[in-house]
Coordinates of C-alpha atoms in Angstrom, one line a residue:
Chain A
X22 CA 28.8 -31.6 96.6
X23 CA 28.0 -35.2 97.7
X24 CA 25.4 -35.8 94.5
X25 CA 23.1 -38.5 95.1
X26 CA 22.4 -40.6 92.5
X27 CA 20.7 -43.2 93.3
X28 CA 17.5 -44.2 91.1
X29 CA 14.2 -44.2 91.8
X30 CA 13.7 -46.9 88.6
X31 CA 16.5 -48.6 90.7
X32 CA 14.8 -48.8 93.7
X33 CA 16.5 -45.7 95.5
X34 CA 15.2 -43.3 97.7
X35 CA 12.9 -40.4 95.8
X36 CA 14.3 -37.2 98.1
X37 CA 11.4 -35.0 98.9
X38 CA 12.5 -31.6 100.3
X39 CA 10.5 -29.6 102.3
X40 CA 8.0 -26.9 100.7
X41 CA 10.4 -23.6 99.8
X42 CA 13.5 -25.2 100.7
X43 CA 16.8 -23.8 99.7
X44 CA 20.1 -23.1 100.4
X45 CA 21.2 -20.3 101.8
X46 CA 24.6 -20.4 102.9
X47 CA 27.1 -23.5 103.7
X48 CA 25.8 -25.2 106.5
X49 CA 22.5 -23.1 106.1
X50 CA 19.6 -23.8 105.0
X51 CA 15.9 -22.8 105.2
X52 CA 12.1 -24.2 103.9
X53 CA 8.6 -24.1 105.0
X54 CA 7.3 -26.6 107.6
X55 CA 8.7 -29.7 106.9
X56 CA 6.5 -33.1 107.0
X57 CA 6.7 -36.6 107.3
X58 CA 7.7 -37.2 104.1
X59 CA 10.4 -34.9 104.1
X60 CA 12.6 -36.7 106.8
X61 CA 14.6 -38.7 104.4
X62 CA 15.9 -35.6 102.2
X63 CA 16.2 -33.8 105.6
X64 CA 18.3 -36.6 106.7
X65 CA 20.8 -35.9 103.8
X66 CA 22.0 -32.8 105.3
X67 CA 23.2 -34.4 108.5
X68 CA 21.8 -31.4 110.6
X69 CA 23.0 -30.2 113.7
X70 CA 20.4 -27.7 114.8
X71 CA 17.2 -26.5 113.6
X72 CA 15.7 -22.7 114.2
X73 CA 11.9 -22.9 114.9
X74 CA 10.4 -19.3 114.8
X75 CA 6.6 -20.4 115.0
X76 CA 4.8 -20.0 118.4
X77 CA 2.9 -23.3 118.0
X78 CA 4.9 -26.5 120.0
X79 CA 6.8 -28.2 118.0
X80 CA 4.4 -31.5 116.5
X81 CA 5.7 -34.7 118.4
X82 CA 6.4 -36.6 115.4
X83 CA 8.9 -34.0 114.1
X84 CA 10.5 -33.9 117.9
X85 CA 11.1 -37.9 117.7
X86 CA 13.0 -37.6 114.4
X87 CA 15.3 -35.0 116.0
X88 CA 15.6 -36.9 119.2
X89 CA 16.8 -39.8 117.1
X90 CA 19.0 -37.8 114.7
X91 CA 20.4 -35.9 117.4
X92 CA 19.2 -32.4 115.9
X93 CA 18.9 -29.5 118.6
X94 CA 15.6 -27.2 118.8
X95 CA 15.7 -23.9 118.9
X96 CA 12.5 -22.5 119.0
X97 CA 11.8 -18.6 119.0
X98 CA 8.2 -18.3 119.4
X99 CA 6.6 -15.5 116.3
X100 CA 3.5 -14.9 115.4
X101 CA 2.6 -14.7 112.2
X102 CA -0.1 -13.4 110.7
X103 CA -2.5 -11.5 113.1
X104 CA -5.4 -9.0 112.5
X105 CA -4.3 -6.2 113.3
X106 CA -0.5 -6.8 111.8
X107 CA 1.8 -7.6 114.9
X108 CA 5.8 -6.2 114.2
X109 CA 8.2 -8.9 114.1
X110 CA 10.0 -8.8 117.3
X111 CA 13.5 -7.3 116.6
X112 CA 14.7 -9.1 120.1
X113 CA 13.1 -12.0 119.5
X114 CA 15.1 -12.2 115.4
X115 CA 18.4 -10.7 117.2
X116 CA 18.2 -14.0 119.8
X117 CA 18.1 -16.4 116.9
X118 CA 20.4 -15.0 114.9
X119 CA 22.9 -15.2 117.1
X120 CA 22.2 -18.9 117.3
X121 CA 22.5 -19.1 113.5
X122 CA 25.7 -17.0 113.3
X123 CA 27.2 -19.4 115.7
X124 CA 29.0 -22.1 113.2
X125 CA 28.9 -24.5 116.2
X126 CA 25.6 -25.0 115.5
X127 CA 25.9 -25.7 111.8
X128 CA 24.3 -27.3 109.4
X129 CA 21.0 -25.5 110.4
X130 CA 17.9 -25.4 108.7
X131 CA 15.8 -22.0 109.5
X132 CA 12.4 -22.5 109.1
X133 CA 8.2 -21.1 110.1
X134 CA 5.1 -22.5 108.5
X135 CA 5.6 -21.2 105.0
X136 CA 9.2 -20.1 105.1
X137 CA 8.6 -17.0 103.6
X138 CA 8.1 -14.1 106.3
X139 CA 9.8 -15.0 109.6
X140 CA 12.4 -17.2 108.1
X141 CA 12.5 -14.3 105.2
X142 CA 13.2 -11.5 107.8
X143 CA 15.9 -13.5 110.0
X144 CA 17.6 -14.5 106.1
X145 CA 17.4 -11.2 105.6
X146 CA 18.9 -10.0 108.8
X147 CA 22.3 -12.4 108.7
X148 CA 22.8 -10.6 104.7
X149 CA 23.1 -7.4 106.7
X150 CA 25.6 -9.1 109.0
X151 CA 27.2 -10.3 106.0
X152 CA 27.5 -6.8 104.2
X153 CA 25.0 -7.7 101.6
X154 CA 24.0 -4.5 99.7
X155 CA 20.2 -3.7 100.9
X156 CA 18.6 -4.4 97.5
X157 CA 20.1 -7.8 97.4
X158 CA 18.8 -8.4 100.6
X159 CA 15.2 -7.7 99.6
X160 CA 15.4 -9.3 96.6
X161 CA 16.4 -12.3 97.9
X162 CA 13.5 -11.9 100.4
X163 CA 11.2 -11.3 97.4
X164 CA 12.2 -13.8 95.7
X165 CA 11.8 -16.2 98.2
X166 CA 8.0 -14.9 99.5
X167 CA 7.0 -15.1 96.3
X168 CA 3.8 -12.7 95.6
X169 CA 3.0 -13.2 99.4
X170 CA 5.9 -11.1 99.9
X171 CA 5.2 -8.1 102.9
X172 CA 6.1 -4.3 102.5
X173 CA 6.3 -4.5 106.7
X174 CA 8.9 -7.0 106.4
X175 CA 10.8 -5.4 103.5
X176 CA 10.7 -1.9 106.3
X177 CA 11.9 -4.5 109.4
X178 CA 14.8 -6.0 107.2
X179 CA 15.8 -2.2 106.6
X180 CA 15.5 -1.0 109.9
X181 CA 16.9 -4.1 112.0
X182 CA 20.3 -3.2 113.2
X183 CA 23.3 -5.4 113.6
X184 CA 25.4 -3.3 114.4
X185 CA 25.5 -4.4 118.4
X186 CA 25.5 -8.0 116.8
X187 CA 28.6 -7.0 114.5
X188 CA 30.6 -5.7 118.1
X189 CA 29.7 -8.9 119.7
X190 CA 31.4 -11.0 117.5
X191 CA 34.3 -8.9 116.9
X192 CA 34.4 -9.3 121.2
X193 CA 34.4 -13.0 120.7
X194 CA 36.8 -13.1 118.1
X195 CA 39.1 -10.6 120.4
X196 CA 38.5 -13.1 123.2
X197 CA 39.4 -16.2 121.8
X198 CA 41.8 -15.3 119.5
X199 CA 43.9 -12.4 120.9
X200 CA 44.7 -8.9 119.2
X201 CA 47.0 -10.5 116.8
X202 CA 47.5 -8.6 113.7
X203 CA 46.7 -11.9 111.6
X204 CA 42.9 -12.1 112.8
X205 CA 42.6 -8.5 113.0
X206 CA 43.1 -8.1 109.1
X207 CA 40.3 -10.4 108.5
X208 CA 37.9 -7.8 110.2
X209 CA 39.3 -4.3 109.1
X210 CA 41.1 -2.9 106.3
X211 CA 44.1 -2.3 107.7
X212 CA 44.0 1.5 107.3
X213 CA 41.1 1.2 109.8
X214 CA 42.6 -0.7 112.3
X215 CA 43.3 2.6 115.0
X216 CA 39.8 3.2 114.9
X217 CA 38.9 -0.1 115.7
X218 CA 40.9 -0.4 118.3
X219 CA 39.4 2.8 120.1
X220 CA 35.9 1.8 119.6
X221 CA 36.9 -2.2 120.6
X222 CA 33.9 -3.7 122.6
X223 CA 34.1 -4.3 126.1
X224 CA 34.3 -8.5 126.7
X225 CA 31.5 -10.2 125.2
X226 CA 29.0 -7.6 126.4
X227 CA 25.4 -8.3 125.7
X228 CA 26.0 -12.3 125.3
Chain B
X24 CA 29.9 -20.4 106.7
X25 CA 32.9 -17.8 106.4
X26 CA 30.7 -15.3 107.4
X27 CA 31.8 -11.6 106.3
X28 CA 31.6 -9.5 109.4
X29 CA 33.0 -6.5 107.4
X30 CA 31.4 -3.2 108.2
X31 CA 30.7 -0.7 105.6
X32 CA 30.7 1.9 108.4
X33 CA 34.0 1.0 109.5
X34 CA 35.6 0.7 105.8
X35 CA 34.5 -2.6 104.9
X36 CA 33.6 -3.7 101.5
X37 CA 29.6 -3.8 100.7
X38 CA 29.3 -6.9 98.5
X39 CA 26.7 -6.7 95.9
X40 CA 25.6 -10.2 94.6
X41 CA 24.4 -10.6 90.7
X42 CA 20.7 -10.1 90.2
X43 CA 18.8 -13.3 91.0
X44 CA 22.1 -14.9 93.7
X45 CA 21.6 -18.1 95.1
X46 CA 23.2 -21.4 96.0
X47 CA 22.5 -24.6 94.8
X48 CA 24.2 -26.7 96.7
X49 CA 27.7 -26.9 98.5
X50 CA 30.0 -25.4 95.6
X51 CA 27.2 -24.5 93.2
X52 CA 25.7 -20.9 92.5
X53 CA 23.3 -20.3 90.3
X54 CA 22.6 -16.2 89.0
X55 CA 21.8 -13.4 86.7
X56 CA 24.6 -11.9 84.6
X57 CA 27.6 -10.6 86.6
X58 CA 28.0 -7.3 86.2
X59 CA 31.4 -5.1 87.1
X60 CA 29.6 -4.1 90.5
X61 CA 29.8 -7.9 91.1
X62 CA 33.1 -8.5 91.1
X63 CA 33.7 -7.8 94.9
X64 CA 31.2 -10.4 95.9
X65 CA 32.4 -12.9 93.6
X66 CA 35.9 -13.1 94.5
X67 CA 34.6 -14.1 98.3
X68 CA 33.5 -18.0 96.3
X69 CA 36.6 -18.4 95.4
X70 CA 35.3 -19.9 92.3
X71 CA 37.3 -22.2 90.0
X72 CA 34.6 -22.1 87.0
X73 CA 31.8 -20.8 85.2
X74 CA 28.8 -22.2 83.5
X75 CA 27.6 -19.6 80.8
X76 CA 24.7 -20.9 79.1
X77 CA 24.6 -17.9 76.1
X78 CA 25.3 -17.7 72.5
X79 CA 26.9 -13.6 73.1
X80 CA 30.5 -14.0 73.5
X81 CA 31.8 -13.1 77.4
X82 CA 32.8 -9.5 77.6
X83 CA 35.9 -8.6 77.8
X84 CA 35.7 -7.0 81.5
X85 CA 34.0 -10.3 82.8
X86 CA 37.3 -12.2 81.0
X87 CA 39.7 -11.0 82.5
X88 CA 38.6 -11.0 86.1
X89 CA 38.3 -14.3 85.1
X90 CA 41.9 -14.7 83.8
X91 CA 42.7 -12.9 86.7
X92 CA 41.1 -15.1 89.4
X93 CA 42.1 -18.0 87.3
X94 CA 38.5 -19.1 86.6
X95 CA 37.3 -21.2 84.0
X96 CA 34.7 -20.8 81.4
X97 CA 32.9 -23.3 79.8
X98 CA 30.5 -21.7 77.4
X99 CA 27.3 -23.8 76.0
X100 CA 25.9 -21.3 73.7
X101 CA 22.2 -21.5 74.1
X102 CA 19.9 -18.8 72.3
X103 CA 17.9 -17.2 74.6
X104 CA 13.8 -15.4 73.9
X105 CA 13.1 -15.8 70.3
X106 CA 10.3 -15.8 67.9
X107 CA 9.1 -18.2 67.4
X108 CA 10.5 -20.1 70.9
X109 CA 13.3 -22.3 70.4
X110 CA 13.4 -25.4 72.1
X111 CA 16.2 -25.9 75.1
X112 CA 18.2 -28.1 73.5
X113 CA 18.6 -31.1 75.4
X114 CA 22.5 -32.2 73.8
X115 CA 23.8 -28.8 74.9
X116 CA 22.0 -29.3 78.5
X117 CA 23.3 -32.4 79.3
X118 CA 26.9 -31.5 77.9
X119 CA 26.9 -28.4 80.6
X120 CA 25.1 -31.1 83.4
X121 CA 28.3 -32.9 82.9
X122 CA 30.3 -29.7 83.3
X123 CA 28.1 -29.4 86.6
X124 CA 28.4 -32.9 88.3
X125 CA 32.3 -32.9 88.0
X126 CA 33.6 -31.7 91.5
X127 CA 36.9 -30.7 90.1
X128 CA 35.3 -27.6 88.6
X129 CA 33.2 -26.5 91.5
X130 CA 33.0 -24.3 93.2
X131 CA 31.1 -23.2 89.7
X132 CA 28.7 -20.2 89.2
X133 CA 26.3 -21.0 86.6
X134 CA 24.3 -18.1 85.0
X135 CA 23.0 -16.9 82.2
X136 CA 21.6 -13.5 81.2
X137 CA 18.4 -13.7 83.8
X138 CA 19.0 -16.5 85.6
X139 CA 16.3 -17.9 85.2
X140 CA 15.0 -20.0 82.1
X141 CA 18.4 -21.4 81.0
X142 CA 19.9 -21.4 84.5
X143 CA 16.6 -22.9 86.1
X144 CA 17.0 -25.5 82.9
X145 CA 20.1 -26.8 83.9
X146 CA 19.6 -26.6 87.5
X147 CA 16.4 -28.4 87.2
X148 CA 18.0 -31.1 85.3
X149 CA 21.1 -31.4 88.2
X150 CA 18.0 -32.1 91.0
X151 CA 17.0 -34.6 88.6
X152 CA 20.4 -36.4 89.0
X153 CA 20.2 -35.8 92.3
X154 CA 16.7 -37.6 92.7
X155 CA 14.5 -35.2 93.9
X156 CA 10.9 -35.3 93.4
X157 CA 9.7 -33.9 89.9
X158 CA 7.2 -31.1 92.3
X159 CA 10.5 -30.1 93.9
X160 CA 12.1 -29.9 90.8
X161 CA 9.5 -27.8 89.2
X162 CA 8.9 -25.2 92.4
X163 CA 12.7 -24.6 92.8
X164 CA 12.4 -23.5 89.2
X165 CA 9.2 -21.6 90.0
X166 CA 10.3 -20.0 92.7
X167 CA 13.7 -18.8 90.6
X168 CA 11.9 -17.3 87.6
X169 CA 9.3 -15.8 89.7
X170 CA 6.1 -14.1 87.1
X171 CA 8.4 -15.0 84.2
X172 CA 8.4 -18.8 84.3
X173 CA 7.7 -20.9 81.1
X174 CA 5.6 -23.8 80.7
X175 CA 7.8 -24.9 77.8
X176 CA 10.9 -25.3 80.5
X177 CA 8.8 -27.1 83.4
X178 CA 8.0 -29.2 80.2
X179 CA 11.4 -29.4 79.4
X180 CA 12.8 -30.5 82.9
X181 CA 10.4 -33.3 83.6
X182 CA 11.0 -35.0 80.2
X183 CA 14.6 -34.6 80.6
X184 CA 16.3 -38.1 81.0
X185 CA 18.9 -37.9 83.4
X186 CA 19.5 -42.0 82.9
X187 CA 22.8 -42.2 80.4
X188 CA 23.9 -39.8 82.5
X189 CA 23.8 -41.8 85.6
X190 CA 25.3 -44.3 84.1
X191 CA 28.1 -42.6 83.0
X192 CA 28.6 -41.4 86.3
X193 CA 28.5 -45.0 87.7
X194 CA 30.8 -46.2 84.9
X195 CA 33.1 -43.5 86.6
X196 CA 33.4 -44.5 89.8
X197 CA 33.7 -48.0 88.9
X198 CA 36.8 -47.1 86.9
X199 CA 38.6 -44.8 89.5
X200 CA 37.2 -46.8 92.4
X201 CA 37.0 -50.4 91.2
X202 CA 34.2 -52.7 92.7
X203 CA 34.3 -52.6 96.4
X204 CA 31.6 -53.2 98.2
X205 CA 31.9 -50.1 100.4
X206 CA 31.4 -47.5 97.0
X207 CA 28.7 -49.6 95.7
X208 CA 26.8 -49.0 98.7
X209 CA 27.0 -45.4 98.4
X210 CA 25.4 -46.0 95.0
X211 CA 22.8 -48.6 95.2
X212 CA 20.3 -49.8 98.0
X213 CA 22.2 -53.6 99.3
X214 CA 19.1 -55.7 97.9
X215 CA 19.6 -54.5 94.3
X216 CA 22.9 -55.4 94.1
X217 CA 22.4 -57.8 91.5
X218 CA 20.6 -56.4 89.4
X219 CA 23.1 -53.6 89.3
X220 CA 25.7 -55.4 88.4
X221 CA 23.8 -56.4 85.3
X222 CA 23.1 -53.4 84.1
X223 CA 26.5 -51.9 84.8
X224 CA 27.8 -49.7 81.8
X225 CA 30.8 -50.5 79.9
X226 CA 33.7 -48.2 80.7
X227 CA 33.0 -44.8 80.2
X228 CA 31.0 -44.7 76.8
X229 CA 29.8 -41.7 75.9
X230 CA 32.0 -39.9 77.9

């Protein structure tokens, strides 16, 4: 687990994580904005990559610590809240989860402005991937919105499709690891496998 | 991340977390009761213990999935919602805290019947260890137990004292790792050194 415990009374470092900050996976993780003062518990989680799903450019003080910690940016520019409502855009989540998906990237930390309904709804969308049960996945979006929680994203996290997502990383794992009956039981029960095999994706298709 | 890229269209299992899922931190869940419908999910953490913080005996189902799996139990029977409130009691918390901090056991689900008061107790207490701030201690909680959070346990947390503790945990690694400079630093920041060493703890008392 790697505890720290160092003491504040001993003149240790006082970890301050960023506002709504969890875990939400190994190598995953997700929070509001994070600040200054956050940049020594972020350092703790030796990350990799961060996804960025505001529109606004990236503040340059937050850029310099990743420059110096080596951290990649990957920003997906969302709106969030307009008058009138604008939909999340399902591209827009399907591009950065197939950033998050991708373990070279890891550890990651997802996160908006409050990390509630953009980092909710891409949270929610890698539980689909994942075969969560639907009520899991909104609960776990509830929970983590808190009473700002959105019926509209609730209906997006429903709706959004991984599907083509699922087939592209079945293509990938075909491609780089061959047809072998080892890797293949790790995807489908094996009863399934003459199915799968007829409806095997073509390449890696839509990457 | 292991990601499950099972398709419940193509056969694949839907995994249903317990009410209230989440991860702590790398080899530490935290959740509602398990129920039966659980089971599926669970077996993916491949967990070698449990943390049940209730006075009810396990039930028998829940036992021997855990026989089964080869899971552990530790049980710290702690009364839940009573009249008039019981206080958490702080000998049982830091007995299941040390449960918690030992790696051996992990990865370790910790629940009660919510998982939130008793659960968010305990968890609140292992951020203390970890030196996080006492705000970020107290939202994690907040964010856990959602409309039903109690004053009496944010209470509870921030006067818990998480100092013998770290002092048995230093008195640890002193023994299995002896004095070299290279652990110490992992501990302690390099000026304190000597104060440290004069307040190092004797063996493992209280342990």
């Amino acid at each position: 687990m790697g505890l720290l415990i160092e003491d504040d009374n001993d003149g240790g470092e006082v970890l301050i994580p960023p506002a709504n900050f969890s875990m939400v996976e190994d190598g995953v993780y997700r929070s509001g904005f994070p600040q200054l003062e956050n940049f020594g518990f972020l350092s703790t989680l030796n990350l990799k990559s961060i996804i960025y799903l505001c529109a606004e450019p990236y503040p340059e003080e937050n850029l310099k610590s990743l420059q110096s910690n080596n951290i990649k940016l990957f920003q997906f520019g969302i709106q969030g809240k307009t008058d009138p409502p604008t939909p999340m855009p399902k591209d827009t989540v399907l591009s950065a989860l197939r950033v998050l998906v991708d373990v070279r990237n890891h550890p990651i930390l997802i996160h908006c402005k409050q990390g509630k309904h953009r980092t909710g709804c891409l949270v929610g969308c890698l539980r689909k991937v994942q075969n969560w049960c639907l009520s899991s996945v909104l609960e776990e979006y509830q929970n983590c919105a808190g009473l700002k929680w959105r019926q509209r994203d609730l209906a997006f996290i429903e709706e959004f499709d991984v599907h083509g997502l699922r087939q592209c990383l079945y293509s990938i794992i075909y491609q780089y690891n061959g047809y072998g009956l080892k890797r293949r039981k790790l995807l489908y029960q094996e009863e399934n496998l003459v199915v799968q095999e007829q409806h095997k994706p073509q390449a890696t298709k839509g990457w």
